[in-house]
PDB file of C-alpha atoms and ligand atoms in Angstrom:
ATOM      1  CA  MET A1486      -0.032  -0.191   0.375  1.00 67.00           C
ATOM      2  CA  SER A1487       1.628   3.267  -0.829  1.00 76.00           C
ATOM      3  CA  SER A1488       1.664   5.630   2.049  1.00 95.00           C
ATOM      4  CA  ILE A1489      -1.719   7.897   0.393  1.00 98.00           C
ATOM      5  CA  ALA A1490      -3.197   5.228   0.635  1.00 98.00           C
ATOM      6  CA  ALA A1491      -2.566   4.423   3.719  1.00 98.00           C
ATOM      7  CA  ASN A1492      -3.640   8.053   5.822  1.00 98.00           C
ATOM      8  CA  LEU A1493      -6.004   7.970   3.979  1.00 98.00           C
ATOM      9  CA  ALA A1494      -7.352   4.463   5.446  1.00 98.00           C
ATOM     10  CA  ALA A1495      -6.396   5.315   8.864  1.00 98.00           C
ATOM     11  CA  LEU A1496      -8.840   9.322   8.451  1.00 98.00           C
ATOM     12  CA  ARG A1497     -11.301   7.393   7.243  1.00 98.00           C
ATOM     13  CA  ALA A1498     -10.861   5.171  10.485  1.00 97.00           C
ATOM     14  CA  ARG A1499     -11.305   8.155  12.583  1.00 97.00           C
ATOM     15  CA  ALA A1500     -13.778  10.685  10.811  1.00 98.00           C
ATOM     16  CA  GLY A1501     -16.868   8.428  10.461  1.00 96.00           C
ATOM     17  CA  ASN A1502     -19.522  10.093   9.372  1.00 97.00           C
ATOM     18  CA  ALA A1503     -16.893  13.827   8.207  1.00 98.00           C
ATOM     19  CA  THR A1504     -16.045  13.986   4.757  1.00 98.00           C
ATOM     20  CA  LEU A1505     -12.544  13.508   4.692  1.00 98.00           C
ATOM     21  CA  ILE A1506     -11.368  16.387   1.705  1.00 99.00           C
ATOM     22  CA  ALA A1507      -8.022  15.821   0.964  1.00 98.00           C
ATOM     23  CA  VAL A1508      -5.973  19.281   0.144  1.00 98.00           C
ATOM     24  CA  SER A1509      -4.140  18.689  -2.257  1.00 98.00           C
ATOM     25  CA  LYS A1510      -3.294  21.976  -2.711  1.00 98.00           C
ATOM     26  CA  THR A1511       0.522  22.500  -4.260  1.00 97.00           C
ATOM     27  CA  HIS A1512       1.075  18.868  -4.740  1.00 97.00           C
ATOM     28  CA  GLY A1513       1.743  17.276  -7.751  1.00 95.00           C
ATOM     29  CA  ILE A1514      -0.593  14.499 -10.427  1.00 96.00           C
ATOM     30  CA  THR A1515       0.563  12.240  -9.056  1.00 96.00           C
ATOM     31  CA  ALA A1516       0.364  12.061  -6.107  1.00 97.00           C
ATOM     32  CA  VAL A1517      -3.903  12.581  -6.744  1.00 98.00           C
ATOM     33  CA  ARG A1518      -3.958   9.706  -8.446  1.00 98.00           C
ATOM     34  CA  GLU A1519      -3.146   7.839  -5.487  1.00 98.00           C
ATOM     35  CA  ALA A1520      -4.881   9.209  -4.083  1.00 98.00           C
ATOM     36  CA  LEU A1521      -8.351   8.360  -6.519  1.00 98.00           C
ATOM     37  CA  ALA A1522      -7.064   4.930  -6.770  1.00 98.00           C
ATOM     38  CA  ALA A1523      -7.500   4.634  -3.752  1.00 98.00           C
ATOM     39  CA  GLY A1524     -10.720   5.644  -3.658  1.00 98.00           C
ATOM     40  CA  GLN A1525     -10.592   9.182  -2.708  1.00 98.00           C
ATOM     41  CA  ARG A1526     -12.377  11.106  -4.584  1.00 98.00           C
ATOM     42  CA  VAL A1527     -13.001  14.743  -2.476  1.00 98.00           C
ATOM     43  CA  PHE A1528      -9.653  16.755  -2.862  1.00 98.00           C
ATOM     44  CA  GLY A1529      -9.701  20.155  -2.271  1.00 98.00           C
ATOM     45  CA  GLU A1530      -7.237  23.145  -3.200  1.00 98.00           C
ATOM     46  CA  ASN A1531      -7.154  26.941  -2.794  1.00 98.00           C
ATOM     47  CA  ARG A1532      -6.623  28.582  -5.465  1.00 98.00           C
ATOM     48  CA  VAL A1533      -8.521  28.491  -8.952  1.00 98.00           C
ATOM     49  CA  GLN A1534      -5.603  28.512 -11.220  1.00 98.00           C
ATOM     50  CA  GLU A1535      -4.186  25.182  -9.742  1.00 98.00           C
ATOM     51  CA  ALA A1536      -7.056  23.601 -10.125  1.00 98.00           C
ATOM     52  CA  GLN A1537      -8.010  24.570 -13.709  1.00 98.00           C
ATOM     53  CA  GLY A1538      -4.965  22.704 -14.387  1.00 97.00           C
ATOM     54  CA  LYS A1539      -5.812  19.485 -12.488  1.00 97.00           C
ATOM     55  CA  PHE A1540      -8.956  18.689 -12.051  1.00 98.00           C
ATOM     56  CA  PRO A1541     -10.638  18.476 -15.637  1.00 96.00           C
ATOM     57  CA  ASP A1542      -8.116  16.263 -17.065  1.00 94.00           C
ATOM     58  CA  LEU A1543      -8.979  13.785 -14.157  1.00 97.00           C
ATOM     59  CA  ARG A1544     -12.451  14.267 -14.444  1.00 97.00           C
ATOM     60  CA  ARG A1545     -12.580  12.868 -17.997  1.00 96.00           C
ATOM     61  CA  THR A1546     -11.554   9.572 -16.084  1.00 96.00           C
ATOM     62  CA  TYR A1547     -14.018  10.220 -12.671  1.00 98.00           C
ATOM     63  CA  PRO A1548     -16.311  11.615 -13.570  1.00 98.00           C
ATOM     64  CA  ASP A1549     -17.120  11.663  -9.809  1.00 98.00           C
ATOM     65  CA  ILE A1550     -14.273  13.449  -8.280  1.00 98.00           C
ATOM     66  CA  GLU A1551     -16.341  16.701  -5.583  1.00 98.00           C
ATOM     67  CA  LEU A1552     -13.840  19.405  -5.510  1.00 98.00           C
ATOM     68  CA  HIS A1553     -13.508  22.205  -3.157  1.00 99.00           C
ATOM     69  CA  LEU A1554     -12.481  25.496  -3.087  1.00 99.00           C
ATOM     70  CA  ILE A1555     -10.666  26.314   0.416  1.00 98.00           C
ATOM     71  CA  GLY A1556      -8.639  29.464  -0.634  1.00 98.00           C
ATOM     72  CA  THR A1557     -10.166  33.348  -1.042  1.00 98.00           C
ATOM     73  CA  LEU A1558     -11.679  33.750  -4.229  1.00 98.00           C
ATOM     74  CA  GLN A1559     -11.584  36.953  -5.979  1.00 98.00           C
ATOM     75  CA  SER A1560     -14.251  38.283  -7.818  1.00 98.00           C
ATOM     76  CA  ASN A1561     -13.112  38.836 -11.327  1.00 98.00           C
ATOM     77  CA  LYS A1562     -12.541  34.829 -10.607  1.00 98.00           C
ATOM     78  CA  ALA A1563     -16.054  33.581  -9.547  1.00 98.00           C
ATOM     79  CA  GLN A1564     -17.659  32.206 -12.467  1.00 98.00           C
ATOM     80  CA  ALA A1565     -14.931  30.379 -13.289  1.00 98.00           C
ATOM     81  CA  ALA A1566     -14.347  29.132  -9.539  1.00 98.00           C
ATOM     82  CA  VAL A1567     -18.506  28.398 -10.144  1.00 98.00           C
ATOM     83  CA  ALA A1568     -17.498  26.336 -13.779  1.00 98.00           C
ATOM     84  CA  LEU A1569     -14.776  24.039 -11.467  1.00 98.00           C
ATOM     85  CA  PHE A1570     -15.791  23.805  -8.346  1.00 98.00           C
ATOM     86  CA  ASP A1571     -18.422  21.578  -6.147  1.00 98.00           C
ATOM     87  CA  VAL A1572     -18.599  23.022  -2.947  1.00 98.00           C
ATOM     88  CA  ILE A1573     -16.347  26.930  -2.349  1.00 99.00           C
ATOM     89  CA  GLN A1574     -16.039  27.615   0.454  1.00 99.00           C
ATOM     90  CA  THR A1575     -14.839  30.963   0.893  1.00 98.00           C
ATOM     91  CA  LEU A1576     -17.668  33.406   0.858  1.00 98.00           C
ATOM     92  CA  ASP A1577     -16.508  35.705   2.892  1.00 98.00           C
ATOM     93  CA  ARG A1578     -17.910  39.455   0.873  1.00 98.00           C
ATOM     94  CA  PRO A1579     -20.407  40.845  -0.184  1.00 98.00           C
ATOM     95  CA  ALA A1580     -19.098  41.757  -2.994  1.00 98.00           C
ATOM     96  CA  LEU A1581     -17.895  38.085  -3.738  1.00 98.00           C
ATOM     97  CA  ALA A1582     -21.852  36.630  -3.009  1.00 98.00           C
ATOM     98  CA  GLU A1583     -22.580  39.329  -5.073  1.00 98.00           C
ATOM     99  CA  ALA A1584     -20.424  38.041  -8.346  1.00 98.00           C
ATOM    100  CA  LEU A1585     -21.462  34.299  -7.811  1.00 98.00           C
ATOM    101  CA  ALA A1586     -25.047  34.802  -7.876  1.00 98.00           C
ATOM    102  CA  GLN A1587     -24.202  36.523 -11.202  1.00 98.00           C
ATOM    103  CA  ALA A1588     -21.624  33.850 -12.400  1.00 98.00           C
ATOM    104  CA  ILE A1589     -24.402  31.235 -10.921  1.00 98.00           C
ATOM    105  CA  GLN A1590     -26.353  32.874 -13.299  1.00 97.00           C
ATOM    106  CA  LYS A1591     -24.048  32.827 -16.520  1.00 97.00           C
ATOM    107  CA  THR A1592     -23.443  29.496 -16.361  1.00 97.00           C
ATOM    108  CA  GLY A1593     -26.474  27.253 -14.956  1.00 96.00           C
ATOM    109  CA  ARG A1594     -23.633  25.963 -12.387  1.00 97.00           C
ATOM    110  CA  ARG A1595     -24.890  25.643  -9.226  1.00 97.00           C
ATOM    111  CA  PRO A1596     -22.278  24.535  -6.435  1.00 98.00           C
ATOM    112  CA  ARG A1597     -22.392  24.604  -2.592  1.00 98.00           C
ATOM    113  CA  ILE A1598     -21.551  27.914  -1.253  1.00 98.00           C
ATOM    114  CA  TYR A1599     -20.691  27.914   2.877  1.00 99.00           C
ATOM    115  CA  ILE A1600     -19.731  30.979   4.016  1.00 99.00           C
ATOM    116  CA  GLU A1601     -16.281  31.574   5.871  1.00 99.00           C
ATOM    117  CA  VAL A1602     -16.787  32.779  10.023  1.00 99.00           C
ATOM    118  CA  ASN A1603     -13.513  35.148  10.442  1.00 98.00           C
ATOM    119  CA  ILE A1604     -14.425  32.636  13.942  1.00 98.00           C
ATOM    120  CA  GLY A1605     -11.710  34.551  16.151  1.00 98.00           C
ATOM    121  CA  ASN A1606     -12.614  38.197  14.822  1.00 98.00           C
ATOM    122  CA  GLU A1607      -8.544  38.638  14.217  1.00 98.00           C
ATOM    123  CA  PRO A1608      -8.200  41.482  11.793  1.00 97.00           C
ATOM    124  CA  GLN A1609      -5.704  39.734   9.049  1.00 96.00           C
ATOM    125  CA  LYS A1610      -8.005  36.897   7.933  1.00 97.00           C
ATOM    126  CA  ALA A1611     -10.809  36.586   5.845  1.00 97.00           C
ATOM    127  CA  GLY A1612     -14.022  35.721   6.972  1.00 98.00           C
ATOM    128  CA  ILE A1613     -17.499  37.217   7.723  1.00 98.00           C
ATOM    129  CA  ALA A1614     -17.438  37.627  11.996  1.00 98.00           C
ATOM    130  CA  PRO A1615     -19.289  35.888  13.573  1.00 98.00           C
ATOM    131  CA  ASP A1616     -22.035  38.121  15.297  1.00 98.00           C
ATOM    132  CA  GLN A1617     -22.861  39.587  11.354  1.00 98.00           C
ATOM    133  CA  THR A1618     -23.425  35.811  10.082  1.00 98.00           C
ATOM    134  CA  GLU A1619     -27.339  35.649  10.300  1.00 98.00           C
ATOM    135  CA  SER A1620     -27.660  38.735   8.832  1.00 98.00           C
ATOM    136  CA  PHE A1621     -25.227  38.163   5.770  1.00 98.00           C
ATOM    137  CA  LEU A1622     -27.006  34.849   5.623  1.00 98.00           C
ATOM    138  CA  ALA A1623     -29.962  37.251   4.767  1.00 98.00           C
ATOM    139  CA  SER A1624     -28.942  39.351   2.261  1.00 98.00           C
ATOM    140  CA  CYS A1625     -26.992  36.159   0.583  1.00 98.00           C
ATOM    141  CA  ARG A1626     -30.611  34.564  -0.018  1.00 98.00           C
ATOM    142  CA  GLN A1627     -32.093  38.216  -1.335  1.00 98.00           C
ATOM    143  CA  ILE A1628     -29.736  37.877  -4.154  1.00 97.00           C
ATOM    144  CA  GLY A1629     -31.165  33.908  -4.557  1.00 96.00           C
ATOM    145  CA  LEU A1630     -27.934  33.427  -3.816  1.00 98.00           C
ATOM    146  CA  GLN A1631     -28.679  29.849  -1.363  1.00 97.00           C
ATOM    147  CA  ILE A1632     -25.790  28.841   1.315  1.00 98.00           C
ATOM    148  CA  SER A1633     -25.491  25.581   2.849  1.00 98.00           C
ATOM    149  CA  GLY A1634     -22.662  25.584   5.354  1.00 98.00           C
ATOM    150  CA  LEU A1635     -20.021  26.981   7.607  1.00 99.00           C
ATOM    151  CA  MET A1636     -16.526  27.214   7.866  1.00 98.00           C
ATOM    152  CA  CYS A1637     -13.752  28.739   9.625  1.00 98.00           C
ATOM    153  CA  ILE A1638      -9.894  28.021   9.806  1.00 98.00           C
ATOM    154  CA  PRO A1639      -9.327  29.073  14.292  1.00 98.00           C
ATOM    155  CA  PRO A1640      -6.283  31.530  15.366  1.00 98.00           C
ATOM    156  CA  GLN A1641      -2.789  30.208  15.128  1.00 96.00           C
ATOM    157  CA  GLY A1642      -1.473  29.161  18.279  1.00 95.00           C
ATOM    158  CA  GLN A1643      -4.626  28.738  21.065  1.00 96.00           C
ATOM    159  CA  ASP A1644      -6.759  26.064  21.500  1.00 98.00           C
ATOM    160  CA  PRO A1645      -9.382  25.631  19.370  1.00 98.00           C
ATOM    161  CA  THR A1646     -11.669  24.138  20.474  1.00 98.00           C
ATOM    162  CA  PRO A1647     -14.197  27.075  22.170  1.00 98.00           C
ATOM    163  CA  TYR A1648     -13.378  28.324  18.038  1.00 98.00           C
ATOM    164  CA  PHE A1649     -15.224  25.205  16.468  1.00 98.00           C
ATOM    165  CA  LEU A1650     -18.053  24.910  19.582  1.00 98.00           C
ATOM    166  CA  ARG A1651     -19.026  29.109  18.393  1.00 98.00           C
ATOM    167  CA  THR A1652     -19.031  28.318  15.097  1.00 98.00           C
ATOM    168  CA  HIS A1653     -21.004  24.881  15.606  1.00 98.00           C
ATOM    169  CA  GLU A1654     -23.269  26.699  17.358  1.00 98.00           C
ATOM    170  CA  LEU A1655     -23.533  29.438  15.430  1.00 98.00           C
ATOM    171  CA  GLN A1656     -24.370  26.467  12.395  1.00 98.00           C
ATOM    172  CA  GLU A1657     -27.389  24.751  14.121  1.00 98.00           C
ATOM    173  CA  ARG A1658     -28.681  28.141  14.720  1.00 98.00           C
ATOM    174  CA  LEU A1659     -28.812  29.423  11.697  1.00 98.00           C
ATOM    175  CA  ALA A1660     -30.088  25.734  10.427  1.00 98.00           C
ATOM    176  CA  LEU A1661     -27.265  24.858   7.359  1.00 98.00           C
ATOM    177  CA  PRO A1662     -26.233  21.458   7.076  1.00 98.00           C
ATOM    178  CA  HIS A1663     -22.537  22.051   6.386  1.00 98.00           C
ATOM    179  CA  LEU A1664     -19.904  22.944   8.666  1.00 99.00           C
ATOM    180  CA  SER A1665     -16.595  22.156   7.286  1.00 99.00           C
ATOM    181  CA  MET A1666     -14.107  22.920  10.392  1.00 98.00           C
ATOM    182  CA  GLY A1667     -10.999  20.936  11.282  1.00 98.00           C
ATOM    183  CA  MET A1668      -6.797  20.057   9.389  1.00 98.00           C
ATOM    184  CA  SER A1669      -4.282  18.349  10.371  1.00 98.00           C
ATOM    185  CA  GLN A1670      -3.400  19.335  13.235  1.00 97.00           C
ATOM    186  CA  ASP A1671      -6.268  19.839  14.925  1.00 98.00           C
ATOM    187  CA  PHE A1672      -9.270  17.991  13.195  1.00 98.00           C
ATOM    188  CA  LYS A1673      -9.653  14.727  15.722  1.00 98.00           C
ATOM    189  CA  ILE A1674     -10.789  18.003  18.251  1.00 98.00           C
ATOM    190  CA  ALA A1675     -12.832  19.182  15.081  1.00 98.00           C
ATOM    191  CA  LEU A1676     -14.665  16.210  14.970  1.00 98.00           C
ATOM    192  CA  ALA A1677     -15.619  16.081  18.754  1.00 98.00           C
ATOM    193  CA  CYS A1678     -16.857  19.814  18.504  1.00 98.00           C
ATOM    194  CA  GLY A1679     -19.985  18.662  15.181  1.00 98.00           C
ATOM    195  CA  ALA A1680     -17.536  18.721  11.476  1.00 98.00           C
ATOM    196  CA  THR A1681     -19.389  17.356   8.574  1.00 98.00           C
ATOM    197  CA  GLU A1682     -16.623  17.970   7.205  1.00 98.00           C
ATOM    198  CA  ILE A1683     -12.443  18.196   7.720  1.00 98.00           C
ATOM    199  CA  ARG A1684     -10.070  19.593   4.871  1.00 98.00           C
ATOM    200  CA  ILE A1685      -6.945  17.156   5.741  1.00 98.00           C
ATOM    201  CA  GLY A1686      -3.285  17.937   3.735  1.00 98.00           C
ATOM    202  CA  THR A1687       0.253  17.202   4.952  1.00 98.00           C
ATOM    203  CA  ALA A1688      -1.590  14.158   7.016  1.00 98.00           C
ATOM    204  CA  ILE A1689      -2.065  12.861   3.563  1.00 98.00           C
ATOM    205  CA  PHE A1690       0.292  13.743   1.094  1.00 98.00           C
ATOM    206  CA  GLY A1691       3.300  14.748   3.342  1.00 96.00           C
ATOM    207  CA  ALA A1692       4.619  18.502   3.765  1.00 94.00           C
ATOM    208  CA  ARG A1693       3.955  21.211   1.185  1.00 93.00           C
ATOM    209  CA  GLU A1694       7.036  22.681  -0.065  1.00 81.00           C
TER     210      GLU A1694
HETATM  211  C1  PLP B2709      -4.088  23.982   3.737  1.00 55.37           C
HETATM  212  C2  PLP B2709      -5.702  24.220   4.286  1.00 55.37           C
HETATM  213  C3  PLP B2709      -6.342  23.053   4.928  1.00 55.37           C
HETATM  214  C4  PLP B2709      -5.401  21.693   4.589  1.00 55.37           C
HETATM  215  O1  PLP B2709      -4.387  22.171   6.266  1.00 55.37           O
HETATM  216  P1  PLP B2709      -2.734  20.401   6.400  1.00 55.37           P
HETATM  217  O2  PLP B2709      -2.765  21.017   7.474  1.00 55.37           O
HETATM  218  O3  PLP B2709      -1.378  20.411   5.062  1.00 55.37           O
HETATM  219  O4  PLP B2709      -3.916  19.615   6.637  1.00 55.37           O
HETATM  220  C5  PLP B2709      -7.272  22.734   5.401  1.00 55.37           C
HETATM  221  N1  PLP B2709      -7.785  23.961   5.401  1.00 55.37           N
HETATM  222  C6  PLP B2709      -6.783  25.594   4.502  1.00 55.37           C
HETATM  223  C7  PLP B2709      -8.384  26.428   4.325  1.00 55.37           C
HETATM  224  C8  PLP B2709      -5.958  25.367   3.812  1.00 55.37           C
HETATM  225  O5  PLP B2709      -5.515  26.406   3.212  1.00 55.37           O
END
């Protein structure tokens, strides 16, 4: 068994009912193919252009790939993102909501969309402030944009537990089905706090350059 296949098997056993998103950013086609051969179908990328270079080809062989965008999206790439991704996890501002609504109308494609919540209220971080998420959700719906989940990245160097718990509370209060949280370092805590999806790169593919 390749190390990627072994890592996936171990992570799947831990993930239970949660979806394991294999974050393949910076890793080449060979690594992605190894994961596909091991049965993995859900992948995450943080850049539109990098994903465009990797996935359209792979989808010819594996039409059931589910591709998640987990990095910041520029409004001028909204249409390309809607055309390529099945899930866009990083809706973090009103202008992007507008751009996504337009892109969906134009392309006829309807990816699942999650709001990225800046759960630690960190000034340098993308995302909607927790206390503004409910009104942002309402304004998205007003322009016809359906939202089906939340995603968060807790502050670094602190216990993520309270941040994961707060995001879970928010997800339940807003009655959204999906909750994306947890990475290689903290996914066990995220699962204990109610994550429905974990985003794992390093623990599957090894360190990035
Ligand atoms: C890179 C990345 C991940 C994966 O991180 P690892 O620590 O390698 O598991 C998860 N989520 C986001 C938003 C990322 O950018």
